[in-house]
mmCIF file of C-alpha atoms in Angstrom:
data_model
loop_
_atom_site.group_PDB
_atom_site.id
_atom_site.type_symbol
_atom_site.label_atom_id
_atom_site.label_comp_id
_atom_site.label_asym_id
_atom_site.label_seq_id
_atom_site.Cartn_x
_atom_site.Cartn_y
_atom_site.Cartn_z
ATOM 1 C CA VAL A 64 132.704 -1.896 96.011
ATOM 2 C CA LEU A 65 134.173 -2.579 92.604
ATOM 3 C CA GLU A 66 136.331 -0.463 90.370
ATOM 4 C CA MET A 67 137.678 -0.176 86.935
ATOM 5 C CA PRO A 68 140.532 -2.738 86.489
ATOM 6 C CA TYR A 69 143.132 -0.058 85.729
ATOM 7 C CA ALA A 70 143.319 3.717 85.477
ATOM 8 C CA GLN A 71 142.328 4.996 81.838
ATOM 9 C CA LYS A 72 144.509 7.496 80.490
ATOM 10 C CA LEU A 73 142.600 10.203 77.958
ATOM 11 C CA SER A 74 144.325 12.411 75.496
ATOM 12 C CA ALA A 75 143.795 16.391 75.486
ATOM 13 C CA ASP A 76 141.561 16.620 72.621
ATOM 14 C CA GLY A 77 139.473 14.707 70.029
ATOM 15 C CA ASP A 78 135.902 13.153 70.011
ATOM 16 C CA ASP A 79 134.092 11.471 73.034
ATOM 17 C CA GLU A 80 135.068 8.002 73.990
ATOM 18 C CA TYR A 81 133.163 5.209 75.300
ATOM 19 C CA TRP A 82 135.130 2.497 77.259
ATOM 20 C CA ASN A 83 133.968 -0.633 78.464
ATOM 21 C CA TYR A 84 135.681 -2.438 81.500
ATOM 22 C CA VAL A 85 135.205 -6.005 82.606
ATOM 23 C CA ILE A 86 134.701 -6.460 86.209
ATOM 24 C CA SER A 87 133.973 -9.562 87.606
ATOM 25 C CA PRO A 88 132.019 -9.515 91.195
ATOM 26 C CA GLY A 89 133.233 -13.140 92.269
ATOM 27 C CA ASN A 90 130.036 -14.093 93.819
ATOM 28 C CA THR A 91 129.599 -18.006 93.817
ATOM 29 C CA GLU A 92 125.801 -17.621 94.899
ATOM 30 C CA PRO A 93 123.085 -15.590 93.349
ATOM 31 C CA ILE A 94 123.055 -12.128 94.779
ATOM 32 C CA TYR A 95 120.584 -9.313 94.551
ATOM 33 C CA VAL A 96 121.339 -5.779 93.974
ATOM 34 C CA SER A 97 118.986 -3.472 96.009
ATOM 35 C CA ALA A 98 120.737 -0.087 94.743
ATOM 36 C CA LEU A 99 123.724 0.874 92.728
ATOM 37 C CA ASP A 100 125.810 3.900 93.481
ATOM 38 C CA VAL A 101 128.732 5.207 91.141
ATOM 39 C CA ALA A 102 131.864 7.336 92.236
ATOM 40 C CA PRO A 103 132.896 8.943 88.979
ATOM 41 C CA GLY A 104 136.953 8.980 89.375
ATOM 42 C CA ASN A 105 137.365 12.185 87.305
ATOM 43 C CA ARG A 106 134.039 14.364 86.890
ATOM 44 C CA ARG A 107 135.905 16.488 84.483
ATOM 45 C CA ILE A 108 135.647 13.726 82.057
ATOM 46 C CA VAL A 109 133.292 11.187 83.296
ATOM 47 C CA HIS A 110 129.677 12.263 81.505
ATOM 48 C CA HIS A 111 127.768 9.086 82.382
ATOM 49 C CA VAL A 112 128.263 5.453 83.615
ATOM 50 C CA ILE A 113 126.301 2.500 82.862
ATOM 51 C CA ALA A 114 126.621 -1.172 84.656
ATOM 52 C CA PHE A 115 125.666 -3.892 82.022
ATOM 53 C CA LEU A 116 125.468 -7.515 82.969
ATOM 54 C CA ASP A 117 127.485 -10.291 80.820
ATOM 55 C CA LYS A 118 126.542 -14.032 81.325
ATOM 56 C CA GLY A 119 128.428 -15.072 78.238
ATOM 57 C CA GLY A 120 132.037 -13.772 78.650
ATOM 58 C CA ARG A 121 131.456 -11.503 75.592
ATOM 59 C CA GLY A 122 133.150 -8.531 77.197
ATOM 60 C CA LYS A 123 136.224 -10.401 78.236
ATOM 61 C CA GLN A 124 136.712 -11.892 74.710
ATOM 62 C CA LEU A 125 136.430 -8.227 73.187
ATOM 63 C CA ALA A 126 138.667 -6.664 75.802
ATOM 64 C CA MET A 127 141.292 -9.273 75.242
ATOM 65 C CA GLY A 128 141.764 -8.239 71.370
ATOM 66 C CA LYS A 129 143.921 -9.417 68.604
ATOM 67 C CA ASP A 130 147.187 -8.722 70.673
ATOM 68 C CA GLY A 131 145.916 -10.529 73.676
ATOM 69 C CA ASP A 132 145.708 -7.501 76.042
ATOM 70 C CA LYS A 133 144.693 -8.597 79.483
ATOM 71 C CA LYS A 134 143.577 -5.039 80.805
ATOM 72 C CA PHE A 135 140.070 -5.993 80.505
ATOM 73 C CA GLY A 136 138.912 -2.690 78.899
ATOM 74 C CA TYR A 137 137.721 -1.793 75.274
ATOM 75 C CA LYS A 138 136.573 1.024 73.380
ATOM 76 C CA SER A 139 133.172 1.005 71.556
ATOM 77 C CA ARG A 140 131.054 3.279 69.569
ATOM 78 C CA GLY A 141 127.804 5.329 70.282
ATOM 79 C CA GLY A 142 126.873 3.736 73.891
ATOM 80 C CA GLY A 143 126.590 0.111 72.851
ATOM 81 C CA VAL A 144 129.184 -2.714 74.282
ATOM 82 C CA GLY A 145 129.635 -4.494 71.380
ATOM 83 C CA PHE A 146 127.133 -7.333 71.966
ATOM 84 C CA ILE A 147 123.508 -7.582 73.340
ATOM 85 C CA PRO A 148 124.105 -7.550 77.228
ATOM 86 C CA SER A 149 122.279 -9.772 79.719
ATOM 87 C CA GLY A 150 120.972 -6.940 81.414
ATOM 88 C CA SER A 151 121.745 -3.998 83.384
ATOM 89 C CA LEU A 152 121.924 -2.699 87.162
ATOM 90 C CA GLY A 153 121.246 0.925 85.937
ATOM 91 C CA GLY A 154 123.582 3.890 85.895
ATOM 92 C CA TRP A 155 124.778 7.382 86.644
ATOM 93 C CA ALA A 156 124.606 10.675 84.981
ATOM 94 C CA PRO A 157 125.111 14.165 85.968
ATOM 95 C CA GLY A 158 122.104 15.024 88.351
ATOM 96 C CA ALA A 159 121.012 11.552 88.470
ATOM 97 C CA THR A 160 120.454 9.868 91.846
ATOM 98 C CA ASN A 161 119.753 6.402 92.776
ATOM 99 C CA LYS A 162 117.579 5.192 95.529
ATOM 100 C CA PHE A 163 117.086 1.851 97.313
ATOM 101 C CA LEU A 164 114.297 -0.727 95.668
ATOM 102 C CA PRO A 165 111.749 -1.780 98.063
ATOM 103 C CA SER A 166 113.245 -4.529 100.497
ATOM 104 C CA ASN A 167 110.999 -7.219 98.621
ATOM 105 C CA ALA A 168 112.695 -6.409 95.489
ATOM 106 C CA GLY A 169 116.201 -6.488 94.014
ATOM 107 C CA MET A 170 118.130 -7.076 90.607
ATOM 108 C CA LEU A 171 119.862 -10.642 90.160
ATOM 109 C CA ILE A 172 123.357 -11.242 89.432
ATOM 110 C CA GLU A 173 124.031 -14.817 88.951
ATOM 111 C CA PRO A 174 127.491 -16.598 89.458
ATOM 112 C CA GLY A 175 129.738 -16.377 86.554
ATOM 113 C CA THR A 176 128.269 -13.051 85.386
ATOM 114 C CA ASP A 177 130.625 -10.088 84.762
ATOM 115 C CA ILE A 178 129.766 -6.509 84.979
ATOM 116 C CA ILE A 179 130.602 -4.415 82.047
ATOM 117 C CA LEU A 180 131.144 -1.118 83.438
ATOM 118 C CA GLN A 181 130.824 1.580 80.426
ATOM 119 C CA VAL A 182 132.193 4.978 80.952
ATOM 120 C CA HIS A 183 131.437 7.986 78.648
ATOM 121 C CA TYR A 184 134.188 10.298 78.513
ATOM 122 C CA ASN A 185 134.341 14.118 77.387
ATOM 123 C CA LYS A 186 137.950 15.616 76.615
ATOM 124 C CA SER A 187 138.783 18.613 78.790
ATOM 125 C CA GLY A 188 141.564 19.953 76.525
ATOM 126 C CA LYS A 189 144.369 18.440 78.669
ATOM 127 C CA GLU A 190 145.677 14.863 79.417
ATOM 128 C CA GLU A 191 143.554 13.342 82.131
ATOM 129 C CA THR A 192 143.412 9.972 84.135
ATOM 130 C CA ASP A 193 140.032 8.167 85.406
ATOM 131 C CA GLN A 194 139.328 5.026 87.643
ATOM 132 C CA THR A 195 135.646 5.132 88.482
ATOM 133 C CA LYS A 196 134.204 3.037 91.252
ATOM 134 C CA ILE A 197 130.668 1.366 91.695
ATOM 135 C CA ALA A 198 128.901 0.349 94.946
ATOM 136 C CA LEU A 199 126.494 -2.425 95.017
ATOM 137 C CA TYR A 200 124.010 -2.698 97.983
ATOM 138 C CA LEU A 201 122.640 -6.018 98.290
ATOM 139 C CA ASN A 202 119.455 -7.588 99.698
ATOM 140 C CA LYS A 203 120.330 -9.772 102.650
ATOM 141 C CA GLU A 204 117.536 -12.506 101.563
ATOM 142 C CA LYS A 205 116.223 -13.398 98.357
ATOM 143 C CA PRO A 206 113.376 -10.958 97.568
ATOM 144 C CA GLU A 207 109.942 -11.556 96.107
ATOM 145 C CA ARG A 208 110.419 -9.666 92.842
ATOM 146 C CA GLU A 209 113.290 -9.771 90.533
ATOM 147 C CA VAL A 210 113.704 -6.387 88.978
ATOM 148 C CA GLN A 211 114.847 -5.811 85.400
ATOM 149 C CA LEU A 212 115.475 -2.729 83.707
ATOM 150 C CA ALA A 213 113.831 -2.329 80.181
ATOM 151 C CA TRP A 214 115.557 -0.499 77.510
ATOM 152 C CA MET A 215 112.587 1.135 75.371
ATOM 153 C CA ALA A 216 114.829 2.236 72.323
ATOM 154 C CA ASN A 217 113.636 3.486 68.958
ATOM 155 C CA PRO A 218 116.553 2.562 66.451
ATOM 156 C CA PHE A 219 114.646 3.493 63.496
ATOM 157 C CA ILE A 220 114.313 7.367 63.871
ATOM 158 C CA ARG A 221 115.972 9.420 61.023
ATOM 159 C CA ILE A 222 116.729 12.922 61.904
ATOM 160 C CA GLN A 223 116.867 15.211 58.958
ATOM 161 C CA PRO A 224 119.406 17.882 58.726
ATOM 162 C CA GLY A 225 118.764 21.504 59.368
ATOM 163 C CA LYS A 226 115.299 20.939 60.685
ATOM 164 C CA ALA A 227 113.765 21.644 64.053
ATOM 165 C CA GLY A 228 110.632 20.023 65.656
ATOM 166 C CA GLN A 229 111.312 16.430 64.194
ATOM 167 C CA THR A 230 109.069 14.484 66.264
ATOM 168 C CA PHE A 231 109.125 10.522 66.550
ATOM 169 C CA LYS A 232 106.677 8.205 68.217
ATOM 170 C CA GLN A 233 106.801 4.515 69.471
ATOM 171 C CA GLU A 234 104.299 2.257 70.947
ATOM 172 C CA ILE A 235 105.630 -0.652 73.140
ATOM 173 C CA PRO A 236 103.066 -3.158 74.128
ATOM 174 C CA LEU A 237 103.549 -4.945 77.356
ATOM 175 C CA PRO A 238 103.241 -8.578 77.067
ATOM 176 C CA VAL A 239 102.904 -9.160 80.695
ATOM 177 C CA SER A 240 101.868 -7.297 83.616
ATOM 178 C CA ILE A 241 104.746 -5.233 85.343
ATOM 179 C CA ARG A 242 105.396 -3.323 88.448
ATOM 180 C CA LEU A 243 107.228 0.075 87.640
ATOM 181 C CA TYR A 244 109.694 1.752 90.131
ATOM 182 C CA SER A 245 111.541 4.593 87.973
ATOM 183 C CA VAL A 246 111.499 6.124 84.751
ATOM 184 C CA MET A 247 114.604 7.775 82.833
ATOM 185 C CA PRO A 248 114.364 9.590 79.485
ATOM 186 C CA HIS A 249 117.351 9.580 77.477
ATOM 187 C CA MET A 250 118.433 11.585 74.441
ATOM 188 C CA HIS A 251 121.553 13.066 73.149
ATOM 189 C CA LEU A 252 122.628 16.402 71.971
ATOM 190 C CA LEU A 253 119.887 17.027 69.358
ATOM 191 C CA GLY A 254 117.176 16.063 71.818
ATOM 192 C CA LYS A 255 114.523 18.933 72.650
ATOM 193 C CA ALA A 256 111.615 17.061 74.552
ATOM 194 C CA MET A 257 110.556 13.919 75.589
ATOM 195 C CA LYS A 258 107.319 12.202 77.324
ATOM 196 C CA ALA A 259 106.109 8.965 77.901
ATOM 197 C CA THR A 260 102.612 7.821 78.678
ATOM 198 C CA ALA A 261 101.092 4.479 79.799
ATOM 199 C CA VAL A 262 97.845 3.689 77.635
ATOM 200 C CA LEU A 263 95.738 0.781 79.641
ATOM 201 C CA PRO A 264 93.789 -1.798 78.045
ATOM 202 C CA ASP A 265 90.766 -0.048 79.007
ATOM 203 C CA GLY A 266 91.910 3.109 76.986
ATOM 204 C CA LYS A 267 92.788 5.242 80.383
ATOM 205 C CA THR A 268 95.847 7.278 80.076
ATOM 206 C CA ILE A 269 98.660 7.617 82.669
ATOM 207 C CA ARG A 270 101.617 10.217 82.256
ATOM 208 C CA LEU A 271 104.791 8.545 83.139
ATOM 209 C CA ILE A 272 107.067 11.363 82.472
ATOM 210 C CA GLU A 273 107.415 14.697 80.766
ATOM 211 C CA VAL A 274 110.543 16.609 80.048
ATOM 212 C CA LYS A 275 109.986 19.648 77.968
ATOM 213 C CA ASP A 276 113.527 21.233 77.919
ATOM 214 C CA TRP A 277 115.734 18.204 77.561
ATOM 215 C CA ASP A 278 119.679 18.804 78.927
ATOM 216 C CA PHE A 279 122.145 16.120 77.719
ATOM 217 C CA ASN A 280 124.415 17.191 80.406
ATOM 218 C CA TRP A 281 121.557 16.983 83.395
ATOM 219 C CA GLN A 282 120.004 13.656 83.136
ATOM 220 C CA LEU A 283 117.682 12.452 86.147
ATOM 221 C CA ILE A 284 116.190 9.305 87.323
ATOM 222 C CA TYR A 285 112.722 9.760 88.241
ATOM 223 C CA HIS A 286 111.625 7.702 91.244
ATOM 224 C CA LEU A 287 107.754 7.071 91.428
ATOM 225 C CA LYS A 288 106.476 7.819 95.169
ATOM 226 C CA GLN A 289 104.640 4.438 94.974
ATOM 227 C CA PRO A 290 105.245 1.542 92.502
ATOM 228 C CA LEU A 291 102.786 1.533 89.660
ATOM 229 C CA ASP A 292 101.402 -1.687 88.583
ATOM 230 C CA LEU A 293 100.768 -1.991 84.998
ATOM 231 C CA PRO A 294 98.731 -4.749 83.413
ATOM 232 C CA ALA A 295 99.509 -6.873 80.263
ATOM 233 C CA ARG A 296 98.416 -5.455 76.860
ATOM 234 C CA THR A 297 99.244 -1.587 78.323
ATOM 235 C CA LYS A 298 101.085 0.295 75.516
ATOM 236 C CA ILE A 299 103.846 2.456 76.623
ATOM 237 C CA VAL A 300 103.814 5.626 74.110
ATOM 238 C CA VAL A 301 106.950 7.461 73.846
ATOM 239 C CA GLU A 302 107.181 10.592 72.055
ATOM 240 C CA ALA A 303 110.641 12.431 71.342
ATOM 241 C CA GLU A 304 111.221 15.627 69.751
ATOM 242 C CA TYR A 305 114.610 16.633 68.119
ATOM 243 C CA ASP A 306 116.368 19.980 67.048
ATOM 244 C CA ASN A 307 118.865 19.777 63.950
ATOM 245 C CA SER A 308 118.645 23.411 63.271
ATOM 246 C CA THR A 309 121.132 26.008 63.505
ATOM 247 C CA ASP A 310 119.222 27.581 66.566
ATOM 248 C CA ASN A 311 120.313 24.319 68.533
ATOM 249 C CA PRO A 312 123.785 25.101 70.138
ATOM 250 C CA PHE A 313 124.839 21.490 70.105
ATOM 251 C CA GLN A 314 123.833 20.937 66.600
#
């Protein structure tokens, strides 16, 4: 069990805040994570949590700051951590539940790797404090398969003001064969719907996920009943619809 290095105080009002906390697991040998669990310290303000991996110590450099602050926490914007992380262990959002990977699969944490625990905070209207914890469930032996999270983001979308029904499509070819264990769609407040499809090299299509009524406050991890093997040259097609009109109450 690991927790934020200090209790974070949040002001009563203002914009959402993204804070990143540097946690060192302290392992001297490679360890493999079979499942991640998150215990939000204060559910009134914790919107979601993501555990990133940092092999190069960039998080500690950012946390130190110009004044030499050694509290190992720093603020960022829009969900980024200020650098390209080495990987991720997954996370938690309202409604999400994590499950154990099969016994022959796990996520690697190499010695010297830090965990950057990012917590997205909503303001509650009064001063609040949070100290969120995470639990790592470890494989007892080195697994046959090393699992990694793939972030299939599209940074090039441009959502126009005042318009509903704006759809964006992205195709991501798989350079190698993969085994898929779970999927998690993610959009922000302007999101309306999202679906993802796998198009195999022979043209066959497999629907991976379809959320027709997106809710930023209720995000789920969808675990496949059986892992899905996808060959190299499969295309992952992601289609997302946004509503930036006045009909969207979150606009």
